[in-house]
mmCIF file of C-alpha atoms in Angstrom:
data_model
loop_
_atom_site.group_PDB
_atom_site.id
_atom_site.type_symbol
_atom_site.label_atom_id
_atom_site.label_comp_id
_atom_site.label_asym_id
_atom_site.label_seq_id
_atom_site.Cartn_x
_atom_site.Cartn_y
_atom_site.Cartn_z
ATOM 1 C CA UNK A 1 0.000 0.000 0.000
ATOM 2 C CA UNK A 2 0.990 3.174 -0.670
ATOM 3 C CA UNK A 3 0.362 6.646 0.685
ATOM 4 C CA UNK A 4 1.767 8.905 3.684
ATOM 5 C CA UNK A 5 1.166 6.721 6.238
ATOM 6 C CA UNK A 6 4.345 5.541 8.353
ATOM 7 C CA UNK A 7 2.968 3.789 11.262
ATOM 8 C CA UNK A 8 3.026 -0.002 12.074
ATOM 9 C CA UNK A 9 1.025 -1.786 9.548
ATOM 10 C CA UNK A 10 -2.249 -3.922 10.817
ATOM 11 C CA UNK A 11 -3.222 -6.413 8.736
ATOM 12 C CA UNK A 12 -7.310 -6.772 7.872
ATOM 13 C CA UNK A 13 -8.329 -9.343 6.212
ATOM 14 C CA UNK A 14 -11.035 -9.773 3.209
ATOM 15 C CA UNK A 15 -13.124 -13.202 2.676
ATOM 16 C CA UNK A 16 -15.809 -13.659 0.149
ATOM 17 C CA UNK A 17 -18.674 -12.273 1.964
ATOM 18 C CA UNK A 18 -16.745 -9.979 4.215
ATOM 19 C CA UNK A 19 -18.299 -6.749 4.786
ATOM 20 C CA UNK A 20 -16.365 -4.553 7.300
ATOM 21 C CA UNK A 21 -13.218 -4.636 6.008
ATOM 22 C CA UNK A 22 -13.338 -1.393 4.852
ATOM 23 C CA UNK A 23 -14.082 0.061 7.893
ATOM 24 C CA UNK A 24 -11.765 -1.623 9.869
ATOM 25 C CA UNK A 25 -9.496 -0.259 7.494
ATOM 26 C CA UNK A 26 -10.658 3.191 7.882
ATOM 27 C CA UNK A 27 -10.139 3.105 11.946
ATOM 28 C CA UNK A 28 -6.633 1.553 11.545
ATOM 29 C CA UNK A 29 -6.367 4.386 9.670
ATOM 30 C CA UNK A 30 -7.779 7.216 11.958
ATOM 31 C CA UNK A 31 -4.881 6.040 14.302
ATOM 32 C CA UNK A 32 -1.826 6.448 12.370
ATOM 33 C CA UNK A 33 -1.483 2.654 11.752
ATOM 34 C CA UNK A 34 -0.944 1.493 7.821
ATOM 35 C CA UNK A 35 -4.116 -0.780 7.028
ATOM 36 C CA UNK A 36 -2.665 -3.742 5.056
ATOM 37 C CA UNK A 37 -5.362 -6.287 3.144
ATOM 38 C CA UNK A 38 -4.627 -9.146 3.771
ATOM 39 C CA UNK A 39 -6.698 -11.751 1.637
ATOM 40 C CA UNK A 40 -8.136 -14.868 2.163
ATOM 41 C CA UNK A 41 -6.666 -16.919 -0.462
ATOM 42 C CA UNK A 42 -3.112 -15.953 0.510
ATOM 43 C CA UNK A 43 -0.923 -17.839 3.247
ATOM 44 C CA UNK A 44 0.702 -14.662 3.553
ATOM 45 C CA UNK A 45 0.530 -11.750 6.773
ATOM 46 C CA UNK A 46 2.480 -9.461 4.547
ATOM 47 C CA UNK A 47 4.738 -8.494 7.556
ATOM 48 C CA UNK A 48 2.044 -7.020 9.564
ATOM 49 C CA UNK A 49 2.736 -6.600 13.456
ATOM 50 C CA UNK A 50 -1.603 -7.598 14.369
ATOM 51 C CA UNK A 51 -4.414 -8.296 12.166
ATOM 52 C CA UNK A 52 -7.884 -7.798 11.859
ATOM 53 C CA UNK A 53 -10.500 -9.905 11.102
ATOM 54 C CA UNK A 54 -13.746 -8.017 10.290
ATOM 55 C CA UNK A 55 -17.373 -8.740 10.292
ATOM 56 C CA UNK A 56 -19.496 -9.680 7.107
ATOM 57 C CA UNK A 57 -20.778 -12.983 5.962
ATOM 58 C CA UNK A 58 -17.853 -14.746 5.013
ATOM 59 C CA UNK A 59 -18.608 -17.711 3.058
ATOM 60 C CA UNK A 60 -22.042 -16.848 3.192
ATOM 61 C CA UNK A 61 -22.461 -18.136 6.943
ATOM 62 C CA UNK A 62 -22.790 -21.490 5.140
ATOM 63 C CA UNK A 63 -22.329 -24.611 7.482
ATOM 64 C CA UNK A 64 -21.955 -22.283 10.474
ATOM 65 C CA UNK A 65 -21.074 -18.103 10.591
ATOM 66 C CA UNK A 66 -16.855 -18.427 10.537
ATOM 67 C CA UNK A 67 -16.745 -22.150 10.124
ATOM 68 C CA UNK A 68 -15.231 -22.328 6.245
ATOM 69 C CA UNK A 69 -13.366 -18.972 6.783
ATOM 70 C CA UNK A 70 -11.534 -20.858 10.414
ATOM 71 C CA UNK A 71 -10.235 -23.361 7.413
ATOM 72 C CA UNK A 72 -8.596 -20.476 4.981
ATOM 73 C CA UNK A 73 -5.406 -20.367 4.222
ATOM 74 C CA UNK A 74 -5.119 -16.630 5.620
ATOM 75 C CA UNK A 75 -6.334 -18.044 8.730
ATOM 76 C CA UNK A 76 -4.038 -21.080 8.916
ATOM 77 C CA UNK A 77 -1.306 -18.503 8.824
ATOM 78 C CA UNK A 78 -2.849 -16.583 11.222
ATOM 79 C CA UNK A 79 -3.653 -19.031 14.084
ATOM 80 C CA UNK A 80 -0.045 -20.806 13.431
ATOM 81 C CA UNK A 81 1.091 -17.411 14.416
ATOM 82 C CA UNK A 82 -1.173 -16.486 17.389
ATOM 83 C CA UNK A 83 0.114 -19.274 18.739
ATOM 84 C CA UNK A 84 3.526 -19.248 18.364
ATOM 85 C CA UNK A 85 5.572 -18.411 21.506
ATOM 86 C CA UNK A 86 7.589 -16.609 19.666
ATOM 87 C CA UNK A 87 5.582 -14.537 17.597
ATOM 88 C CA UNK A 88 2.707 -14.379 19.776
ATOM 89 C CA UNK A 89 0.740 -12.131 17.005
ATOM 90 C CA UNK A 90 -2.441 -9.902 18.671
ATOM 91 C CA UNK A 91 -5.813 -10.560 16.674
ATOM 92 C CA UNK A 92 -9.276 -8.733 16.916
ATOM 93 C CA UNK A 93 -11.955 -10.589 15.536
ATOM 94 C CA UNK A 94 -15.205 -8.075 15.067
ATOM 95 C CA UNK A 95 -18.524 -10.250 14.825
ATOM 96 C CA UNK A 96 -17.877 -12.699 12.110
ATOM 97 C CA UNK A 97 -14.774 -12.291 12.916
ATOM 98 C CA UNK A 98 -15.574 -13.414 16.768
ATOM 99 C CA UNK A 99 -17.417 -16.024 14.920
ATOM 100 C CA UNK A 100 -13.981 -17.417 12.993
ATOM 101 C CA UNK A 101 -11.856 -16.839 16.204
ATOM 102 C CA UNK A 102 -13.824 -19.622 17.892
ATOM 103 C CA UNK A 103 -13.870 -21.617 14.776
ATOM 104 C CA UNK A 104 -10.375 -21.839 14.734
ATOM 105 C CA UNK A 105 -10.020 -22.630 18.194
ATOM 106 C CA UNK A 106 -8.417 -19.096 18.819
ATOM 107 C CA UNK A 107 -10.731 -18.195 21.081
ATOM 108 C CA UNK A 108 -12.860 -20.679 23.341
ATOM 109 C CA UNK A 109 -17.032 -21.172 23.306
ATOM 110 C CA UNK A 110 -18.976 -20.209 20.467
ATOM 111 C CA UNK A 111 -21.589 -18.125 18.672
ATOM 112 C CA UNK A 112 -25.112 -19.292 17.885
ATOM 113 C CA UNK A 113 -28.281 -17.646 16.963
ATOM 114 C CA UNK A 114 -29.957 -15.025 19.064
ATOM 115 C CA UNK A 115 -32.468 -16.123 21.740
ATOM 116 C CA UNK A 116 -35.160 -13.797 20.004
ATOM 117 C CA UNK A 117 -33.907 -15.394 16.559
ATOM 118 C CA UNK A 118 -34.207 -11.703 15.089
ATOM 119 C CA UNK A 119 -31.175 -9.909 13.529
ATOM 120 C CA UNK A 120 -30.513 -7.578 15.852
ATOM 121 C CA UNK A 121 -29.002 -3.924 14.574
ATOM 122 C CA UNK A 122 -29.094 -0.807 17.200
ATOM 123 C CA UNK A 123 -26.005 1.221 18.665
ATOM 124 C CA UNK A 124 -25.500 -0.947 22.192
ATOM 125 C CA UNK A 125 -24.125 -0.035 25.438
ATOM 126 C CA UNK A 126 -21.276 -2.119 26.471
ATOM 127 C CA UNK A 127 -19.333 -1.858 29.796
ATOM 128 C CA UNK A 128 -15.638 -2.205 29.587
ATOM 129 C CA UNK A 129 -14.283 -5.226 31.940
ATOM 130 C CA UNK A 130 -10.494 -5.832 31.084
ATOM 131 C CA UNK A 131 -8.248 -2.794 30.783
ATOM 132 C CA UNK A 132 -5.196 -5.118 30.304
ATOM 133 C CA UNK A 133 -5.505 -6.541 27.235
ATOM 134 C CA UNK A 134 -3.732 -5.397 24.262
ATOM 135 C CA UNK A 135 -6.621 -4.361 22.749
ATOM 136 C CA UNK A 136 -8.293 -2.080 25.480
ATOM 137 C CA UNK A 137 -5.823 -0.745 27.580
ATOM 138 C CA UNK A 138 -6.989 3.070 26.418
ATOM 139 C CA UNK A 139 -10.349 2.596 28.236
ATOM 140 C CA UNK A 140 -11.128 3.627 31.853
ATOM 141 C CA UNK A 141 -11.853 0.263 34.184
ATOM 142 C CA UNK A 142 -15.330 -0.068 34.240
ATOM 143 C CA UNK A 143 -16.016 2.822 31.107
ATOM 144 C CA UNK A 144 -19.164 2.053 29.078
ATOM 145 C CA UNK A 145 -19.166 2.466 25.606
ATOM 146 C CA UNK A 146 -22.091 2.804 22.738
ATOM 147 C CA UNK A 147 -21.004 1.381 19.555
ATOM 148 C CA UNK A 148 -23.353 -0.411 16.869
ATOM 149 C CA UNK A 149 -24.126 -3.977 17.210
ATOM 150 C CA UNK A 150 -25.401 -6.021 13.985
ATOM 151 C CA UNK A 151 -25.456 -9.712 13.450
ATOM 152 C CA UNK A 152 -28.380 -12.768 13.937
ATOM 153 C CA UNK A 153 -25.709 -15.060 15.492
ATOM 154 C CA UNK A 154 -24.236 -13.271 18.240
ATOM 155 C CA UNK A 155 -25.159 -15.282 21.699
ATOM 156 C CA UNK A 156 -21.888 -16.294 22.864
ATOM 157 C CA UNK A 157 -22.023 -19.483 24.975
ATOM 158 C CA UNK A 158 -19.411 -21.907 26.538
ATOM 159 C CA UNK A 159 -19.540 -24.760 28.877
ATOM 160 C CA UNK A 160 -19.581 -23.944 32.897
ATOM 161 C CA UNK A 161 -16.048 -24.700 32.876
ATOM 162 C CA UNK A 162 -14.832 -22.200 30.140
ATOM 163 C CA UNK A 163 -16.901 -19.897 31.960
ATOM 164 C CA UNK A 164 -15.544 -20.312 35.265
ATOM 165 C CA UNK A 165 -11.812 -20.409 33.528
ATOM 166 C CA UNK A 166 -12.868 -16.810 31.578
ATOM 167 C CA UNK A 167 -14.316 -15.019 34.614
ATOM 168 C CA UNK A 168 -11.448 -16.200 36.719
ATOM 169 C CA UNK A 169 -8.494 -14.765 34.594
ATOM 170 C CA UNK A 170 -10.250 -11.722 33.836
ATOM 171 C CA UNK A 171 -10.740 -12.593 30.248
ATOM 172 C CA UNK A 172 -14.354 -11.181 29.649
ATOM 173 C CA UNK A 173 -13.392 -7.899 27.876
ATOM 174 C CA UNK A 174 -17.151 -6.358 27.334
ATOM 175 C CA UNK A 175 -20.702 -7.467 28.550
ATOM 176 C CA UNK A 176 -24.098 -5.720 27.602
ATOM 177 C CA UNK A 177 -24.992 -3.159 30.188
ATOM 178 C CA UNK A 178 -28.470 -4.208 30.952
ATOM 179 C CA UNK A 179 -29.092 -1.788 33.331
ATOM 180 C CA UNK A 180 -30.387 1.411 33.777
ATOM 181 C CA UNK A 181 -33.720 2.806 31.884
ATOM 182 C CA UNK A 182 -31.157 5.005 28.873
ATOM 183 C CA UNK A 183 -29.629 1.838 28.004
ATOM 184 C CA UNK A 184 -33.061 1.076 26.514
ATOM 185 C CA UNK A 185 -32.533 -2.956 26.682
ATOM 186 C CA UNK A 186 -32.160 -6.616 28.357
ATOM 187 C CA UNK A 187 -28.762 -8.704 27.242
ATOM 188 C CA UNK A 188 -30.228 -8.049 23.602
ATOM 189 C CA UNK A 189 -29.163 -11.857 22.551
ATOM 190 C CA UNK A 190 -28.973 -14.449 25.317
ATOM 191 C CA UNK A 191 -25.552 -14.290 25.831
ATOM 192 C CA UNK A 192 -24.216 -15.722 28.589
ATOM 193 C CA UNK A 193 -23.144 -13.348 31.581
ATOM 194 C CA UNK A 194 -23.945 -10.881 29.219
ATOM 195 C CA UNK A 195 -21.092 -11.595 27.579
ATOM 196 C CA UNK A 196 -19.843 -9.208 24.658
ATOM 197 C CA UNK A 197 -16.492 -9.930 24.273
ATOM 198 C CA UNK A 198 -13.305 -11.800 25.418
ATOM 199 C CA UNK A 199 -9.408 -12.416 24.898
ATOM 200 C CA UNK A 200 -6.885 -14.761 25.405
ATOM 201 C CA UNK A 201 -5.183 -14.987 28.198
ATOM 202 C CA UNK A 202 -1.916 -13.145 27.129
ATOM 203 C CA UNK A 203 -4.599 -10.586 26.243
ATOM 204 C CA UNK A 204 -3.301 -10.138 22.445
ATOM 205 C CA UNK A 205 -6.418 -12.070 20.772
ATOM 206 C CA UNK A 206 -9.564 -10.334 21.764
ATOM 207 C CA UNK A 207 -12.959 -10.465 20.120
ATOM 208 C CA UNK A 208 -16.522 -8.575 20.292
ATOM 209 C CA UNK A 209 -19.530 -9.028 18.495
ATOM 210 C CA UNK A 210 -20.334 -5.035 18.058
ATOM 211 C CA UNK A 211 -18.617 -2.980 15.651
ATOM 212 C CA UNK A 212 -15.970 -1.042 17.189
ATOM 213 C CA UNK A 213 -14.708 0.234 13.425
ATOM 214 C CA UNK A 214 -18.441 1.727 13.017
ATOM 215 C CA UNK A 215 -18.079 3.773 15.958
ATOM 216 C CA UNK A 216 -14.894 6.282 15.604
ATOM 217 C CA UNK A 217 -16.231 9.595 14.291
ATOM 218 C CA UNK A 218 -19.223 11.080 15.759
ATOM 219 C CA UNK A 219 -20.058 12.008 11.950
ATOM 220 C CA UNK A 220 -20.493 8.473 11.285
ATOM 221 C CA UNK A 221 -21.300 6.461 14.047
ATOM 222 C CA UNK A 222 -23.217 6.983 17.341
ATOM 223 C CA UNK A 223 -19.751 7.997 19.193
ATOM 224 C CA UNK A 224 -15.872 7.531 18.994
ATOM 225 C CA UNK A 225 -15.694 5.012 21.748
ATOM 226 C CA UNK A 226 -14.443 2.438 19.613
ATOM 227 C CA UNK A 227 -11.242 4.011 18.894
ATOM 228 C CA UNK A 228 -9.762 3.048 21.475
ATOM 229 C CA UNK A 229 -9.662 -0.506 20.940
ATOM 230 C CA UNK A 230 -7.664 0.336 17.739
ATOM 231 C CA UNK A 231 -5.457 2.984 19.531
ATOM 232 C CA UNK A 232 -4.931 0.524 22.196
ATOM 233 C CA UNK A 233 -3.090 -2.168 20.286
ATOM 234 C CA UNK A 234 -1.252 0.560 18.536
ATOM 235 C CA UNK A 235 -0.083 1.744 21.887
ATOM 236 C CA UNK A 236 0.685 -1.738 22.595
ATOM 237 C CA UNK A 237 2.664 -2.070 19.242
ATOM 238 C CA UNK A 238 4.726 1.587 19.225
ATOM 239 C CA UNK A 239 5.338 1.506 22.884
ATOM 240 C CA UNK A 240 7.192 -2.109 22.326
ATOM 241 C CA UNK A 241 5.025 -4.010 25.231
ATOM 242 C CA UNK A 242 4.688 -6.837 22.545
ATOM 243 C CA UNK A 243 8.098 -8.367 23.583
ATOM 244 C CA UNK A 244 7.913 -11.221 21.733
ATOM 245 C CA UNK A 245 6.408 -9.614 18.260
ATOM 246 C CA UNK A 246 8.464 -9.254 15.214
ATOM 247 C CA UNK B 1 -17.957 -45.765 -2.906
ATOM 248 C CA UNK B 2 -20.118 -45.914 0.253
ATOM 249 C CA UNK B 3 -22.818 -43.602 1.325
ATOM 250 C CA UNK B 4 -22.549 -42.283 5.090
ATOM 251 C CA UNK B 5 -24.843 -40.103 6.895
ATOM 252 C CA UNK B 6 -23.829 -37.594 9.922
ATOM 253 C CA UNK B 7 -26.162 -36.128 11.379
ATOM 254 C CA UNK B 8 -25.765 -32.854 13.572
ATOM 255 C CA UNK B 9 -28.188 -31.532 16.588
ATOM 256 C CA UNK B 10 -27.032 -28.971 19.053
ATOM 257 C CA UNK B 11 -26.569 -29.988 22.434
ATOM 258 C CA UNK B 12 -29.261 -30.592 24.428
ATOM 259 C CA UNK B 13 -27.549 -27.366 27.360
ATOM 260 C CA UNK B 14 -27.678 -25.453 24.766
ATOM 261 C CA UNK B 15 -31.051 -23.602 24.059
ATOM 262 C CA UNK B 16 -32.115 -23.856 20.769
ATOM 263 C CA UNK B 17 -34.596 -21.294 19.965
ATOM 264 C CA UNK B 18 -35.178 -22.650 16.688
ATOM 265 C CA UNK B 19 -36.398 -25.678 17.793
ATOM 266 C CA UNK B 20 -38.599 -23.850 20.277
ATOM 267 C CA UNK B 21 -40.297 -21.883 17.118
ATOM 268 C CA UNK B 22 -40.982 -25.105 15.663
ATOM 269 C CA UNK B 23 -42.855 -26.632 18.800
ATOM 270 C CA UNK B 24 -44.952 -23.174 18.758
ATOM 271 C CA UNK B 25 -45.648 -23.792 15.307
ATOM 272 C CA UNK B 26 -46.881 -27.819 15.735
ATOM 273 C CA UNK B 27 -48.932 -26.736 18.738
ATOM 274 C CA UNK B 28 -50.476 -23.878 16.709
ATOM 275 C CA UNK B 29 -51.604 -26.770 14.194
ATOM 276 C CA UNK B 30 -53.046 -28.937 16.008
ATOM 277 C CA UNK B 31 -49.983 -31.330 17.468
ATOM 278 C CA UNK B 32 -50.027 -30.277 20.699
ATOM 279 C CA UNK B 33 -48.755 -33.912 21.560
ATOM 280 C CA UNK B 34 -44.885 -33.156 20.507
ATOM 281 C CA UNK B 35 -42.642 -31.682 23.708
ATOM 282 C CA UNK B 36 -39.864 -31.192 22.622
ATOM 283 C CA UNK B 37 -37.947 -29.977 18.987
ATOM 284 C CA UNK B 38 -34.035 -29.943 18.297
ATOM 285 C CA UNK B 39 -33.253 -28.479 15.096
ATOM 286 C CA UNK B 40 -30.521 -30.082 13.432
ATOM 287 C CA UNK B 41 -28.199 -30.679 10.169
ATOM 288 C CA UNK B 42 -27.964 -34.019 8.161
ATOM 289 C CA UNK B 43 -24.693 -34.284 5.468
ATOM 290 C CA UNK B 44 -24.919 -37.405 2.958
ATOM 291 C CA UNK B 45 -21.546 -38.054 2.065
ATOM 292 C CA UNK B 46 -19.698 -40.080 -0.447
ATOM 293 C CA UNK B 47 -16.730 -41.412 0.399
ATOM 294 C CA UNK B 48 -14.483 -44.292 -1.312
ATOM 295 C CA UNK B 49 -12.985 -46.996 0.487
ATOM 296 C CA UNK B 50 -9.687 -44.844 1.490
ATOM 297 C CA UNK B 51 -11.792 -42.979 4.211
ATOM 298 C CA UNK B 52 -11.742 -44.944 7.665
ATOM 299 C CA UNK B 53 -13.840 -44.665 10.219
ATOM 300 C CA UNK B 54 -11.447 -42.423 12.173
ATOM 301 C CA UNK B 55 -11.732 -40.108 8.993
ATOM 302 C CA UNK B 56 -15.167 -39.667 9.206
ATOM 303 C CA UNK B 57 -15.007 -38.834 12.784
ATOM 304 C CA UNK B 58 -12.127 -35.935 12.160
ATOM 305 C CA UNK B 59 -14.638 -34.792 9.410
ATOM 306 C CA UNK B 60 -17.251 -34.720 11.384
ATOM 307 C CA UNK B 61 -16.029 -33.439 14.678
ATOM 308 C CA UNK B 62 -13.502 -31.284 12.572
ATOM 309 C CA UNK B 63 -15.655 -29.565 10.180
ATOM 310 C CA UNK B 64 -19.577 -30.869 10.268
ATOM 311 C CA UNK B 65 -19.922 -30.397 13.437
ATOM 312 C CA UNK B 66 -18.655 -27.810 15.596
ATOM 313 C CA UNK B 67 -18.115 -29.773 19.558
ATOM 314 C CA UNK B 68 -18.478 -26.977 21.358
ATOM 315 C CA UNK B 69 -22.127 -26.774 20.875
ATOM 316 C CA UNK B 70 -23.086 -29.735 18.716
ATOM 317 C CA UNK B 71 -23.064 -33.766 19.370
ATOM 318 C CA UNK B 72 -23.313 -35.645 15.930
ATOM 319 C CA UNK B 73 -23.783 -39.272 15.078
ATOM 320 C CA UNK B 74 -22.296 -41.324 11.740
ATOM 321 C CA UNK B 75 -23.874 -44.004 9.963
ATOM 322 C CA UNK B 76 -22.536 -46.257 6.716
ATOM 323 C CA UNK B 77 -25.878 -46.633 4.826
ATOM 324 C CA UNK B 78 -24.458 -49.454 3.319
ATOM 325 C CA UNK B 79 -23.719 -51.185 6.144
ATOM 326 C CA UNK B 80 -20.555 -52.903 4.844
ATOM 327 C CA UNK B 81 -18.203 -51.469 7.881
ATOM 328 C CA UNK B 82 -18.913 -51.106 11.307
ATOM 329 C CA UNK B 83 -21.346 -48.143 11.329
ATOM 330 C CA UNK B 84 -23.965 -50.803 9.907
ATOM 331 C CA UNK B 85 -27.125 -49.759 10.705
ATOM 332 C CA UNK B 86 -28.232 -50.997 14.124
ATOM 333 C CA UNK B 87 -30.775 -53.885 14.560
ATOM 334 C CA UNK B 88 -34.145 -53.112 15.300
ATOM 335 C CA UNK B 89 -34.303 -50.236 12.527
ATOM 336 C CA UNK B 90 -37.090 -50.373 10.025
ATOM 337 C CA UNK B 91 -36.103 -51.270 7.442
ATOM 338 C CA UNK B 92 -37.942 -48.346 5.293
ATOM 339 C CA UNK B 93 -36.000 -46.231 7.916
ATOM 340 C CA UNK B 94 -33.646 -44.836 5.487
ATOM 341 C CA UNK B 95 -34.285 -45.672 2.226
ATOM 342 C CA UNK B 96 -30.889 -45.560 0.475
ATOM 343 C CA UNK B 97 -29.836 -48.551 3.068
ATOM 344 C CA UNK B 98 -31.188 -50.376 0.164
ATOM 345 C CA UNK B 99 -28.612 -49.297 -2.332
#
C-alpha cells in the first residue's frame, strides 16, 4: 500500500462475503497505523505486526457463521502465528470475525443464533471489563461504551467450565450493560453473563460481536468510543510491550 | 464408494430457539402432543474406500460439526463397515440402506 502513512502496519483481512473490512481499514487508519489487506486466499501476513479480522458474511455463513473462513489459508497462517511463543501475534476478531476466532479454536465457546432469533441492529451499550488486554488498555476500568451492534448469530455461549476459567483470569473484555432505563434494553441476545467480548489470556487475541470500526467519528457512528480498541493495540505495538512480536 | 450419513443436533444445554419456534408452530396446528424440537443438520456423504472410520469422525467433529455446541452421530448406509445400521431399525427407515 501506498500513501503517507508511516505507522506499524495492521493487517485486515477480506473473505468472500466480508463486509467490514473497509471500515476496519478506515479506523486503523484514523490512528496512524498502515491498514494492510490481507486476503483470504493468501498464506501470507504481509509483515504485519496484528491483524484484523472483520465482520461480514464470510462464506455466506454457510455450514456455520466463521466455520469455512476458520479453514482459509489466511487463517491457517494466522492461528499458526497467534500461537507461536515466539511470535505471539495480537488478533481482533469483530462479529464474524468473533465467529472465525472460535472456529479456529483461537478463542474458546462459540456463537449461535440469538435467543429472540431476530437480527438484531441498534447502537448498544457495552461496559468495559479488562483494561489489560492489548486491545483495550486506552479505556477507563469499568467505562461504558455505545457502539453499533449487527449480526443474527451473536449469543456467545461456553460450557460452565470455560466460563468459570474466563471469569477467573479476567478474560471477559465487554458485557451488555443491561441496566439502567437510557440503556433502553435486556442482554439483547442471550448471551451468557452478558457476555460481549473476550481475549486470550496473554490478552493479544480479543474479540466482540459489536462494531468497534463503526463507531470512531461522531459524523459516522453513534460515538468515537471504539477508537480506542484500535489505539490501544497501537499503543501496545509503538510503545514495544509486545516483547515477543516481530 | 459408500454412502454415510452424519447427522448434527445442538446440544441438548444449549437452548435452541429454533427448535422452540418449531414446537410453537406444531402446537399452533393442532400437534399439541410433541414436547420437545431440536433443530438439526444431516450431510450425505460419499466417500471411497480410502476414508476410515477415524476419517469420518475428524470430518465430522472437525468440520460438520462444531463440539463446542453440537453432538453428531455417523452411519454407513451401506452397512458394509462397522457403522452398519443398528438392529431393530425399520427397514424403510432410510431408504438408500437399500442401495
Amino acid at each position: 500500500m501506498t500513501g503517507p502513512q508511516t505507522g506499524p502496519r495492521i493487517g485486515v483481512v477480506t473473505f468472500p462475503g466480508t463486509l467490514d473490512d473497509i471500515d476496519a481499514a478506515r479506523a486503523v487508519r484514523y490512528t496512524g497505523a498502515e491498514p494492510v489487506a490481507l486476503w483470504h486466499a493468501d498464506a501470507d501476513l504481509r509483515d504485519v505486526e496484528a491483524v484484523v479480522v472483520p465482520g461480514g458474511f464470510s462464506y455466506g455463513d454457510y455450514l456455520r457463521a466463521g466455520a469455512i473462513a476458520a479453514q482459509a489459508p489466511v487463517m491457517r497462517v494466522v492461528v499458526e502465528q497467534a500461537r507461536s511463543p515466539h511470535r505471539r501475534l495480537p488478533v481482533l476478531g469483530i462479529c464474524n470475525g468473533f465467529q472465525i476466532l472460535c472456529e479456529a479454536g483461537l478463542l474458546p465457546g462459540a456463537l449461535v443464533r440469538n435467543a429472540e432469533l431476530r437480527f438484531i441492529c441498534r447502537d448498544q451499550w457495552l461496559r468495559v471489563e479488562n483494561t489489560s488486554s492489548v486491545w483495550s488498555t486506552r479505556y477507563e476500568p469499568g467505562a461504558e461504551i455505545l457502539i453499533p451492534m449487527k449480526n443474527a448469530e451473536g449469543r456467545y455461549v461456553a460450557d460452565d467450565a470455560v466460563m468459570d476459567e474466563l471469569e477467573g483470569e479476567g478474560r471477559v473484555l465487554f458485557r451488555y450493560v443491561t441496566e439502567g432505563p437510557q440503556r433502553g434494553a435486556t442482554n439483547p441476545n442471550g448471551a451468557l453473563r452478558d457476555i460481549a467480548g473476550i481475549c486470550s489470556a496473554d490478552g493479544r487475541i480479543a474479540a466482540l460481536m459489536p462494531h468497534p470500526e463503526h463507531a470512531i467519528d461522531a459524523f459516522t457512528g453513534p460515538s468515537d468510543d471504539g477508537m480506542g480498541i484500535f489505539l490501544s493495540a497501537l499503543d501496545a505495538i509503538t510503545t514495544g510491550d509486545l516483547a515477543g512480536a516481530r | 464408494m459408500a454412502r454415510v450419513a452424519v447427522d448434527v443436533v445442538i446440544k441438548p444445554e444449549i437452548l435452541d430457539p429454533q427448535g422452540k419456534a418449531i414446537l410453537a408452530a406444531l402446537a399452533r396446528t393442532g400437534h399439541a402432543g410433541v414436547s420437545s424440537v431440536r433443530q438439526g443438520k444431516h450431510f450425505d456423504l460419499e466417500v471411497d474406500d480410502s476414508v476410515t472410520d477415524a476419517d469420518l469422525e475428524e470430518i465430522a467433529g472437525g468440520l460438520l460439526a462444531n463440539p463446542v455446541i453440537e453432538t453428531w452421530t455417523i452411519t454407513r448406509l451401506d452397512g458394509t463397515a462397522d457403522g452398519a445400521p443398528h438392529a431393530g431399525a425399520p427397514a424403510d427407515a432410510e431408504p438408500e440402506a437399500a442401495l
